[in-house]
Coordinates of C-alpha atoms in Angstrom, one line a residue:
Chain A
M103 CA 58.2 154.4 13.6
S104 CA 61.1 153.4 15.9
A105 CA 60.6 149.8 14.4
L106 CA 61.3 151.3 11.2
L107 CA 64.4 153.3 12.1
A108 CA 65.8 150.4 13.9
I109 CA 65.4 148.1 10.7
I110 CA 66.8 150.8 8.5
G111 CA 69.9 151.1 11.0
Q112 CA 70.3 147.4 11.2
T113 CA 70.4 147.1 7.2
L114 CA 72.8 150.3 6.9
R115 CA 75.0 148.5 9.5
L116 CA 74.9 145.1 8.2
G117 CA 75.9 146.8 4.7
L118 CA 78.7 149.0 5.8
R119 CA 80.5 146.6 8.1
A120 CA 83.6 144.9 6.5
G121 CA 82.0 141.9 3.7
G122 CA 78.9 144.1 3.5
G123 CA 77.8 144.9 0.0
A124 CA 78.7 148.7 0.2
V125 CA 82.3 148.9 -0.5
V126 CA 82.0 146.0 -3.0
G127 CA 79.3 147.9 -4.9
L128 CA 81.6 150.9 -5.1
V129 CA 84.6 148.8 -6.2
F130 CA 82.3 147.1 -8.9
F131 CA 81.1 150.5 -10.1
L132 CA 84.5 151.7 -10.5
A133 CA 85.6 148.5 -12.3
V134 CA 82.6 148.8 -14.9
V135 CA 83.6 152.3 -15.8
T136 CA 87.4 151.3 -15.9
V137 CA 86.8 148.3 -18.4
I138 CA 84.3 150.4 -21.0
P139 CA 87.2 152.3 -22.5
F140 CA 89.1 149.2 -22.8
G141 CA 86.1 147.9 -24.9
V142 CA 85.0 151.3 -27.1
G143 CA 88.8 152.5 -27.1
P144 CA 90.4 155.8 -25.2
D145 CA 88.9 158.3 -27.8
L146 CA 87.9 161.2 -25.1
K147 CA 85.4 162.6 -27.2
L148 CA 83.5 159.3 -27.6
L149 CA 83.8 158.7 -24.0
A150 CA 82.6 162.3 -23.2
R151 CA 79.6 161.4 -25.2
I152 CA 78.6 158.1 -24.1
G153 CA 80.0 159.1 -20.3
P154 CA 76.6 159.6 -18.6
A155 CA 75.5 156.4 -20.2
I156 CA 78.1 154.4 -18.8
L157 CA 77.8 155.7 -15.2
W158 CA 74.1 155.2 -15.5
I159 CA 74.4 151.5 -16.5
G160 CA 77.3 151.2 -14.2
A161 CA 75.1 152.4 -11.5
L162 CA 72.3 150.1 -12.5
L163 CA 74.7 147.0 -12.4
A164 CA 76.1 148.0 -9.0
S165 CA 72.6 148.3 -7.6
L166 CA 71.9 144.8 -8.5
L167 CA 74.8 143.6 -6.1
G168 CA 74.1 142.8 -2.6
L169 CA 70.1 142.3 -3.3
D170 CA 70.0 138.3 -2.9
R171 CA 70.8 138.4 0.9
L172 CA 68.7 141.7 1.4
F173 CA 65.7 139.2 3.0
G174 CA 67.5 135.9 3.1
A175 CA 68.9 135.9 6.6
D176 CA 65.2 137.4 7.7
R177 CA 63.5 134.5 6.3
E178 CA 66.0 131.7 7.6
D179 CA 66.3 132.9 11.3
G180 CA 62.2 133.5 11.6
S181 CA 62.4 137.2 12.0
L182 CA 59.9 137.4 9.5
D183 CA 57.6 135.1 11.0
L184 CA 58.3 137.3 14.3
F185 CA 57.3 139.9 12.4
I186 CA 53.8 138.9 11.0
I187 CA 53.3 137.2 14.5
S188 CA 53.5 140.7 16.1
G189 CA 51.0 142.2 13.7
Q190 CA 53.2 144.5 12.1
P191 CA 52.6 145.6 8.2
M192 CA 55.3 143.8 6.2
M193 CA 55.7 146.8 4.2
L194 CA 57.6 148.4 7.2
V195 CA 60.2 145.7 6.6
V196 CA 60.4 146.1 3.1
I197 CA 60.7 150.1 3.2
G198 CA 63.1 149.7 6.2
R199 CA 65.3 147.3 4.1
A200 CA 65.0 149.4 1.1
I201 CA 66.1 152.9 2.6
G202 CA 68.9 151.3 4.6
H203 CA 69.8 149.2 1.2
W204 CA 69.9 152.7 -0.6
L205 CA 71.9 154.6 2.2
A206 CA 74.4 151.9 2.3
T207 CA 75.0 151.1 -1.4
G208 CA 72.9 153.4 -3.4
L209 CA 74.2 156.8 -2.0
P210 CA 77.6 156.2 -2.3
L211 CA 77.3 155.3 -6.1
V212 CA 75.5 158.8 -6.4
I213 CA 78.3 160.4 -4.7
A214 CA 81.2 158.6 -6.6
A215 CA 79.3 159.2 -10.0
P216 CA 80.8 162.5 -10.6
V217 CA 84.5 161.4 -9.5
L218 CA 84.1 158.6 -12.0
G219 CA 82.6 161.0 -14.7
L220 CA 85.9 162.9 -14.6
L221 CA 87.7 159.9 -15.8
L222 CA 85.1 159.5 -18.8
N223 CA 85.8 163.5 -19.9
V224 CA 81.9 164.2 -19.0
E225 CA 81.6 167.8 -18.6
P226 CA 80.7 169.6 -15.7
V227 CA 76.9 170.3 -16.6
G228 CA 76.8 166.5 -17.4
L229 CA 78.4 165.8 -14.2
A230 CA 76.0 167.9 -12.1
A231 CA 73.2 166.2 -14.4
V232 CA 74.4 162.7 -13.8
T233 CA 74.7 163.3 -10.0
L234 CA 71.3 164.6 -9.7
T235 CA 69.5 162.2 -12.1
L236 CA 71.1 159.5 -9.9
L237 CA 70.0 160.8 -6.8
V238 CA 66.5 160.9 -8.1
G239 CA 66.8 157.7 -10.1
S240 CA 68.7 155.4 -7.8
P241 CA 65.9 155.0 -5.0
A242 CA 63.7 153.4 -7.9
L243 CA 66.4 151.1 -8.7
T244 CA 67.0 149.9 -5.3
L245 CA 62.9 149.7 -4.9
I246 CA 62.4 147.5 -8.0
G247 CA 65.4 145.7 -6.6
T248 CA 63.7 144.7 -3.4
V249 CA 60.8 143.1 -5.3
G250 CA 63.3 140.6 -6.9
A251 CA 64.7 140.3 -3.6
A252 CA 61.4 139.4 -2.0
L253 CA 60.7 137.0 -4.9
T254 CA 64.0 135.2 -4.8
A255 CA 64.0 135.3 -0.5
G256 CA 63.2 131.5 -0.5
L257 CA 65.6 130.3 -2.9
A258 CA 69.1 129.5 -1.9
R259 CA 70.8 131.1 -4.9
G260 CA 68.7 133.6 -6.3
G261 CA 71.7 136.0 -7.1
M262 CA 71.6 135.7 -10.9
L263 CA 67.7 135.2 -11.2
I264 CA 67.2 138.5 -9.2
A265 CA 69.5 140.3 -12.1
V266 CA 67.2 138.6 -14.8
L267 CA 63.8 139.6 -13.3
I268 CA 64.8 143.0 -12.5
I269 CA 66.6 144.6 -15.4
P270 CA 63.6 144.7 -17.5
L271 CA 61.8 146.5 -14.9
T272 CA 64.4 149.1 -14.6
I273 CA 64.4 149.9 -18.2
P274 CA 62.1 153.1 -17.4
V275 CA 64.3 154.6 -15.1
L276 CA 67.3 154.0 -17.2
I277 CA 65.7 155.8 -20.2
F278 CA 64.7 158.8 -18.4
G279 CA 67.5 159.1 -16.2
I280 CA 69.7 159.0 -19.3
S281 CA 67.3 161.2 -21.3
A282 CA 67.3 163.9 -18.6
T283 CA 71.3 163.8 -18.6
A284 CA 71.2 164.1 -22.2
G285 CA 68.9 167.0 -22.4
A286 CA 71.2 169.1 -19.7
I287 CA 74.2 168.6 -22.0
S288 CA 72.9 169.0 -25.3
D289 CA 70.8 171.8 -26.2
P290 CA 67.6 171.0 -28.3
A291 CA 66.9 168.1 -26.2
P292 CA 64.6 168.9 -23.3
F293 CA 66.0 168.3 -19.6
L294 CA 62.7 169.0 -17.5
P295 CA 59.8 166.6 -19.0
P296 CA 62.3 163.4 -18.8
F297 CA 63.6 164.5 -15.6
L298 CA 59.9 164.7 -14.0
I299 CA 59.0 161.8 -15.6
L300 CA 62.1 160.3 -13.7
C301 CA 61.0 161.6 -10.6
A302 CA 57.3 159.8 -11.3
C303 CA 59.0 156.9 -11.5
T304 CA 60.6 157.1 -8.5
L305 CA 57.6 157.9 -6.8
A306 CA 55.4 155.2 -8.2
A307 CA 58.0 152.7 -7.3
L308 CA 57.9 154.3 -3.8
V309 CA 54.2 153.4 -3.7
L310 CA 54.0 150.0 -5.7
A311 CA 57.1 148.3 -5.2
P312 CA 56.6 147.9 -1.3
I313 CA 53.5 146.4 -1.8
A314 CA 54.7 143.9 -4.5
A315 CA 57.5 143.3 -2.2
A316 CA 55.2 142.5 1.0
A317 CA 53.2 140.2 -0.9
A318 CA 55.9 138.0 -2.2
L319 CA 57.7 138.0 1.2
K320 CA 54.4 137.0 3.0
L321 CA 53.9 134.4 0.4
S322 CA 57.5 133.1 0.8
V323 CA 57.1 132.3 4.7
E324 CA 53.7 130.6 4.3
Chain B
M300 CA 56.8 136.8 -56.3
T301 CA 59.4 139.6 -54.6
H302 CA 61.5 139.0 -51.8
L303 CA 60.8 135.2 -51.8
G304 CA 63.7 134.3 -49.8
Y305 CA 62.5 136.6 -46.6
I306 CA 58.7 135.5 -46.9
L307 CA 60.0 131.6 -47.1
A308 CA 62.2 132.3 -43.9
A309 CA 59.7 134.2 -42.0
Y310 CA 57.1 131.1 -42.8
G311 CA 59.9 128.9 -42.1
A312 CA 60.5 129.9 -38.8
A313 CA 56.8 129.9 -38.0
F314 CA 56.6 126.6 -39.0
I315 CA 59.6 125.3 -36.9
V316 CA 58.3 127.3 -33.7
I317 CA 54.9 125.8 -34.3
V318 CA 55.7 122.5 -34.8
G319 CA 58.2 122.4 -32.1
L320 CA 55.4 123.7 -29.6
I321 CA 53.1 121.2 -30.9
L322 CA 55.7 118.1 -30.6
W323 CA 56.7 119.6 -26.8
V324 CA 53.4 119.7 -25.6
W325 CA 52.5 116.4 -27.3
L326 CA 55.2 114.6 -25.9
D327 CA 55.4 116.0 -22.6
L328 CA 51.5 115.1 -22.5
A329 CA 52.6 111.6 -23.5
A330 CA 55.4 111.3 -20.9
Q331 CA 53.4 112.8 -18.2
K332 CA 50.4 110.2 -18.9
R333 CA 52.9 107.1 -19.2
K334 CA 54.6 108.2 -16.0
L335 CA 51.1 108.1 -14.0
A336 CA 49.9 104.8 -15.5
R337 CA 52.9 103.3 -14.4
L338 CA 52.5 104.7 -10.6
D339 CA 48.9 103.6 -10.8
R340 CA 50.3 100.2 -12.0
D341 CA 52.7 99.9 -9.0
G342 CA 49.8 100.3 -6.6
T343 CA 50.1 104.1 -5.8
R344 CA 46.7 105.9 -5.7
R345 CA 45.7 109.3 -5.5
R346 CA 44.0 110.0 -2.2
S347 CA 40.8 111.4 -4.0
R348 CA 40.7 107.9 -6.1
R349 CA 38.2 105.0 -4.4
P350 CA 40.1 102.0 -4.1
A351 CA 37.4 99.9 -6.0
A352 CA 37.4 102.1 -8.9
Chain C
M111 CA 26.3 123.5 -20.2
P112 CA 28.5 123.2 -17.2
S113 CA 29.3 126.2 -15.2
L114 CA 32.5 127.9 -15.0
T115 CA 33.3 126.7 -11.3
Q116 CA 32.7 123.0 -12.5
L117 CA 35.2 123.5 -15.5
A118 CA 37.5 124.9 -13.1
N119 CA 37.7 121.3 -11.1
P120 CA 41.0 119.8 -12.6
T121 CA 39.5 116.4 -13.2
R122 CA 36.4 118.0 -15.0
F123 CA 38.9 119.8 -17.1
L124 CA 40.8 116.8 -17.9
D125 CA 37.1 115.3 -19.2
F126 CA 36.1 118.1 -21.2
S127 CA 39.7 119.4 -22.6
G128 CA 40.3 115.6 -23.7
K129 CA 37.1 115.9 -26.0
L130 CA 37.8 119.6 -27.0
I131 CA 41.3 119.2 -28.2
P132 CA 40.6 117.3 -31.3
W133 CA 37.8 119.3 -32.5
F134 CA 40.1 122.5 -32.0
A135 CA 43.1 121.2 -33.5
A136 CA 41.0 120.0 -36.7
A137 CA 39.6 123.7 -36.6
A138 CA 42.9 125.2 -36.3
A139 CA 44.3 123.3 -39.3
I140 CA 41.4 124.0 -41.6
V141 CA 41.4 127.7 -40.7
L142 CA 45.2 128.1 -40.9
A143 CA 45.4 126.1 -44.0
V144 CA 42.7 128.4 -45.9
G145 CA 44.5 131.5 -44.2
L146 CA 48.1 130.4 -45.9
Y147 CA 46.2 130.1 -49.2
Y148 CA 44.7 133.4 -49.1
G149 CA 47.7 135.0 -47.5
L150 CA 50.3 133.5 -50.1
F151 CA 48.4 132.9 -53.1
A152 CA 44.9 134.6 -53.0
S153 CA 45.4 138.2 -52.1
P154 CA 47.5 141.2 -53.7
P155 CA 51.0 142.1 -52.9
D156 CA 51.0 145.7 -51.2
Y157 CA 51.6 148.6 -53.4
Q158 CA 54.8 150.0 -51.0
Q159 CA 56.1 146.9 -49.6
G160 CA 55.5 144.4 -52.5
D161 CA 55.1 140.8 -51.5
T162 CA 56.8 141.3 -48.1
V163 CA 53.6 142.3 -46.6
R164 CA 52.8 138.7 -46.5
I165 CA 55.0 138.3 -43.8
M166 CA 52.2 140.2 -41.9
Y167 CA 49.9 137.4 -42.0
I168 CA 51.8 135.4 -39.3
H169 CA 53.7 138.4 -37.5
V170 CA 50.5 140.1 -36.6
P171 CA 48.6 137.1 -35.1
A172 CA 52.1 136.0 -33.3
A173 CA 52.6 139.2 -31.6
M174 CA 48.8 139.5 -30.7
L175 CA 49.0 136.2 -29.1
A176 CA 52.5 137.3 -27.3
M177 CA 50.5 140.0 -25.8
G178 CA 46.9 138.3 -25.3
C179 CA 48.9 135.1 -23.5
Y180 CA 50.6 137.7 -21.3
T181 CA 47.0 138.9 -20.4
L182 CA 45.9 135.6 -19.9
M183 CA 48.5 134.9 -17.5
A184 CA 48.1 138.3 -15.4
A185 CA 44.3 137.3 -15.0
S186 CA 45.2 133.8 -13.8
A187 CA 47.9 135.4 -11.5
L188 CA 45.1 137.0 -9.9
G189 CA 43.0 133.9 -9.8
T190 CA 45.7 132.3 -7.8
L191 CA 46.4 135.3 -5.5
V192 CA 42.8 136.3 -4.6
W193 CA 40.7 132.9 -5.1
R194 CA 43.7 130.4 -4.8
H195 CA 42.4 128.4 -7.7
P196 CA 44.5 125.5 -8.7
L197 CA 43.6 125.7 -12.5
A198 CA 44.5 129.2 -12.9
D199 CA 48.1 128.4 -11.8
V200 CA 48.0 125.6 -14.0
A201 CA 46.7 127.8 -16.7
A202 CA 49.5 130.6 -16.2
R203 CA 52.7 128.1 -15.8
S204 CA 51.5 126.2 -19.3
A205 CA 50.8 129.5 -20.9
A206 CA 54.3 131.1 -20.0
P207 CA 56.5 128.8 -22.7
I208 CA 54.0 129.2 -25.2
G209 CA 53.7 132.9 -25.1
A210 CA 57.5 133.0 -25.1
A211 CA 57.4 131.0 -28.4
F212 CA 55.1 133.3 -29.9
T213 CA 56.7 136.1 -28.6
L214 CA 60.1 134.7 -30.1
L215 CA 58.2 134.2 -33.2
G216 CA 56.8 137.8 -33.3
L217 CA 60.8 138.8 -33.1
I218 CA 61.9 136.5 -36.0
T219 CA 59.3 137.5 -38.1
G220 CA 59.4 141.1 -37.4
S221 CA 63.2 140.9 -38.1
V222 CA 63.0 139.1 -41.4
W223 CA 60.5 141.7 -42.3
G224 CA 62.7 144.6 -41.3
K225 CA 65.7 143.4 -43.5
P226 CA 63.9 144.5 -46.8
M227 CA 61.9 147.5 -45.3
W228 CA 64.7 148.8 -43.3
G229 CA 67.7 147.3 -44.6
A230 CA 68.8 145.8 -41.5
W231 CA 68.0 142.7 -39.4
W232 CA 67.4 144.5 -36.4
V233 CA 66.3 148.0 -35.8
W234 CA 65.7 149.4 -31.8
D235 CA 62.4 150.4 -33.4
A236 CA 59.9 151.2 -30.1
R237 CA 57.7 148.2 -31.5
L238 CA 60.5 145.6 -31.6
T239 CA 62.2 146.7 -28.9
S240 CA 59.3 146.6 -26.3
F241 CA 58.6 142.9 -27.6
L242 CA 62.3 142.0 -26.8
V243 CA 61.8 143.2 -23.3
L244 CA 58.4 141.3 -22.9
F245 CA 60.5 138.1 -24.0
I246 CA 63.2 138.9 -21.6
M247 CA 60.1 138.9 -19.2
Y248 CA 58.8 135.6 -20.2
L249 CA 61.9 133.8 -19.7
G250 CA 62.3 135.4 -16.4
L251 CA 59.0 134.2 -15.3
I252 CA 60.0 130.4 -16.5
A253 CA 63.2 130.7 -14.9
L254 CA 61.5 131.8 -11.4
W255 CA 59.1 128.9 -11.9
R256 CA 61.9 126.5 -12.5
A257 CA 63.9 127.7 -9.6
F258 CA 61.3 126.5 -6.9
D259 CA 60.9 122.9 -6.0
D260 CA 57.1 123.0 -4.9
P261 CA 54.7 124.0 -7.5
A262 CA 52.1 125.0 -5.2
R263 CA 54.5 127.8 -3.5
A264 CA 56.0 128.9 -6.6
S265 CA 52.8 129.8 -8.0
R266 CA 51.8 132.4 -5.8
I267 CA 55.1 134.2 -5.6
V268 CA 55.4 133.8 -9.7
A269 CA 51.7 135.3 -9.7
V270 CA 53.6 138.7 -7.9
L271 CA 55.9 138.5 -10.5
I272 CA 53.1 138.5 -13.3
L273 CA 51.2 141.2 -12.0
V274 CA 54.4 143.4 -11.3
G275 CA 55.2 142.7 -15.0
F276 CA 51.6 143.6 -16.0
V277 CA 51.9 146.9 -14.4
N278 CA 55.2 147.7 -16.1
I279 CA 54.6 146.8 -19.7
P280 CA 52.5 150.1 -20.4
I281 CA 55.1 151.7 -18.7
I282 CA 57.9 150.1 -20.5
K283 CA 56.1 150.7 -23.7
F284 CA 55.4 154.3 -23.0
S285 CA 59.2 154.9 -21.8
V286 CA 60.5 152.9 -25.1
D287 CA 58.4 155.1 -27.1
W288 CA 59.9 158.3 -25.6
W289 CA 63.4 156.7 -26.1
N290 CA 62.7 155.8 -29.9
T291 CA 61.5 159.4 -30.9
L292 CA 64.4 160.9 -28.9
H293 CA 67.0 158.7 -30.9
Q294 CA 65.8 158.5 -34.4
S295 CA 63.8 161.4 -35.8
E296 CA 63.1 159.8 -39.1
S297 CA 59.7 158.5 -39.9
I298 CA 59.4 154.7 -38.5
F299 CA 57.9 152.4 -40.9
R300 CA 54.2 152.0 -40.0
M301 CA 52.5 148.7 -40.4
G302 CA 49.5 148.9 -42.9
G303 CA 48.4 152.4 -41.9
P304 CA 44.8 152.7 -41.1
T305 CA 43.2 151.5 -44.3
I306 CA 44.2 147.8 -45.2
D307 CA 42.6 147.0 -48.3
P308 CA 39.9 144.3 -47.6
S309 CA 41.6 141.4 -49.9
M310 CA 44.3 141.8 -47.1
L311 CA 42.3 141.6 -44.0
R312 CA 40.6 138.5 -45.1
P313 CA 43.8 136.5 -44.8
L314 CA 45.2 138.5 -41.7
F315 CA 41.6 137.9 -40.0
L316 CA 41.7 133.8 -40.8
M317 CA 45.3 133.8 -39.6
L318 CA 44.4 135.5 -36.5
G319 CA 41.6 133.0 -36.1
G320 CA 43.6 130.0 -37.0
F321 CA 46.6 131.2 -34.3
G322 CA 43.9 131.7 -31.7
L323 CA 42.4 128.0 -31.9
L324 CA 45.9 126.8 -32.3
F325 CA 47.0 128.7 -29.0
A326 CA 43.7 127.4 -27.2
T327 CA 44.5 123.9 -28.3
L328 CA 48.4 124.1 -27.2
L329 CA 47.3 125.7 -24.0
M330 CA 44.8 122.9 -23.1
G331 CA 47.6 120.2 -23.8
A332 CA 50.0 122.0 -21.9
M333 CA 47.8 122.4 -19.1
R334 CA 46.7 118.7 -19.1
A335 CA 50.5 117.9 -19.2
E336 CA 50.9 120.2 -16.2
I337 CA 47.8 118.8 -14.5
Y338 CA 49.6 115.1 -15.1
R339 CA 52.7 116.4 -13.9
R340 CA 51.5 117.3 -10.5
R341 CA 49.7 113.8 -9.9
V342 CA 52.8 112.4 -10.9
R343 CA 54.5 114.2 -8.2
T344 CA 51.9 114.0 -5.4
A345 CA 52.0 110.1 -6.4
Q346 CA 55.7 110.0 -6.1
L347 CA 55.6 111.9 -2.9
V348 CA 52.8 109.5 -1.2
A349 CA 55.0 106.5 -2.8
A350 CA 57.9 107.7 -1.0
R351 CA 56.1 108.2 2.2
P352 CA 55.4 104.8 3.6
R353 CA 58.7 103.2 2.2
A354 CA 60.5 105.6 4.7
S355 CA 58.3 104.9 7.4
V356 CA 58.7 101.4 7.1
A357 CA 62.3 101.9 7.5
A358 CA 61.6 103.9 10.4
A359 CA 59.0 101.0 11.6
T360 CA 56.4 103.3 12.7
P361 CA 52.9 101.5 12.1
V362 CA 50.8 104.9 12.4
S363 CA 51.8 105.9 8.9
A364 CA 51.1 102.6 7.3
A365 CA 47.2 103.3 8.4
A366 CA 47.7 106.9 7.1
S367 CA 47.7 105.7 3.6
P368 CA 44.9 103.4 3.0
A369 CA 44.7 104.1 -0.7
S370 CA 47.7 102.0 -1.0
A371 CA 46.1 98.7 0.5
S372 CA 43.6 98.4 -2.3

């Protein structure tokens, strides 16, 4: 447990210090949300309609940043080898890194989402729904991201590759996150079923992603 | 035949993709065989192969 | 009849695949030719879709192969990870570009079929969308393979991704179905329906068989090429080694490669 907390704390510190990914991720999120009205036009009605989707896609893209260095340093400086020798389960590293990374980069996105939603004229219910669905869904994005990070840990330049490998896997999270938000805003569409499936996606990712990421990490140090 | 253009387009695409695959596999196989033959001729042998063979 | 473990030896595989390929290629050509004759000329047009139903005879086999190929890769990935089987890895790696090509073919023919049926080249129909995702996943796998220098290490890491994808494909399919029913309520066009006239089943099964034989031929050819490629790579590494040691003037490594003394 103390090892897990230590890994979480270290990841958090690395993410939050100057040059860490957390602040850059937030700025990137802001930048994505800012450029979309330039693409679709400043029509407030249209923006209010597609606002939740913009926030979700912005958060998805922002959560892809910073993943490429999640395990790279551990592999290069031999920490992973030490970890294997010490007999600790590799999943501990994965879960610790995932939690730390989410706290440093995912949580700020969730907190920023309602503020950026105001820029897009999203109504209050929609703001609440986007924040709630992102709070539930963004851990799944981070967890799936750790699989990509573990697969490309042995590569010098894995950044672009992670995005290509990860985006198809995040489609279910995106679909149910946006469906739940849409369900909260417009009346006939249901909120609870997609929201519960979104919760299920996160829980499934919590179980399966560390297994896959730990397997990939072990193979990358062999 | 109705919609002849679409049918021709679909079968044409299938033809191009399949012929492309066949050519790609064929040329790749030939290229690797050639490389291996050249290396063999230059005296590099696989560990598993007997020198007498 | 050699046992499966014997066939699984790469050298034996080269032997028997070399003998089998001409037969498979000939069988594929014959079955495809007969299937094409039935598909294009000797079968009736559909009462609803007219002659465009003839696109089905290539679309459905391509789509089934695209999915079957991923299943084969998942089985190979299991073989790579659990038994560390060299041929399983060769099979998965050789199958990936072929699977990607058949997925692309499924997408193209689906799109060409959709234009007269739906009035648009592309609709975000659940089936087409899932296939687009499958195509991206194939390309991602190929990209990851190419990113590693050492094929042995790449094989096991990519095997993990193949299995992750295999677990995710049903989830993605389910979520895309959900998303699709949420967005477009009009009934989407369903292929064929439960009852297909026997006159259409004949060309469909012929084409399925032909595509299957073609796939087997291509896979064996690509696997042969991959085995040769790895031998070339090993030979080049071996060839590079003594030269480097000669420069370093170490007599030990000269004795370490007796094969080059022949």
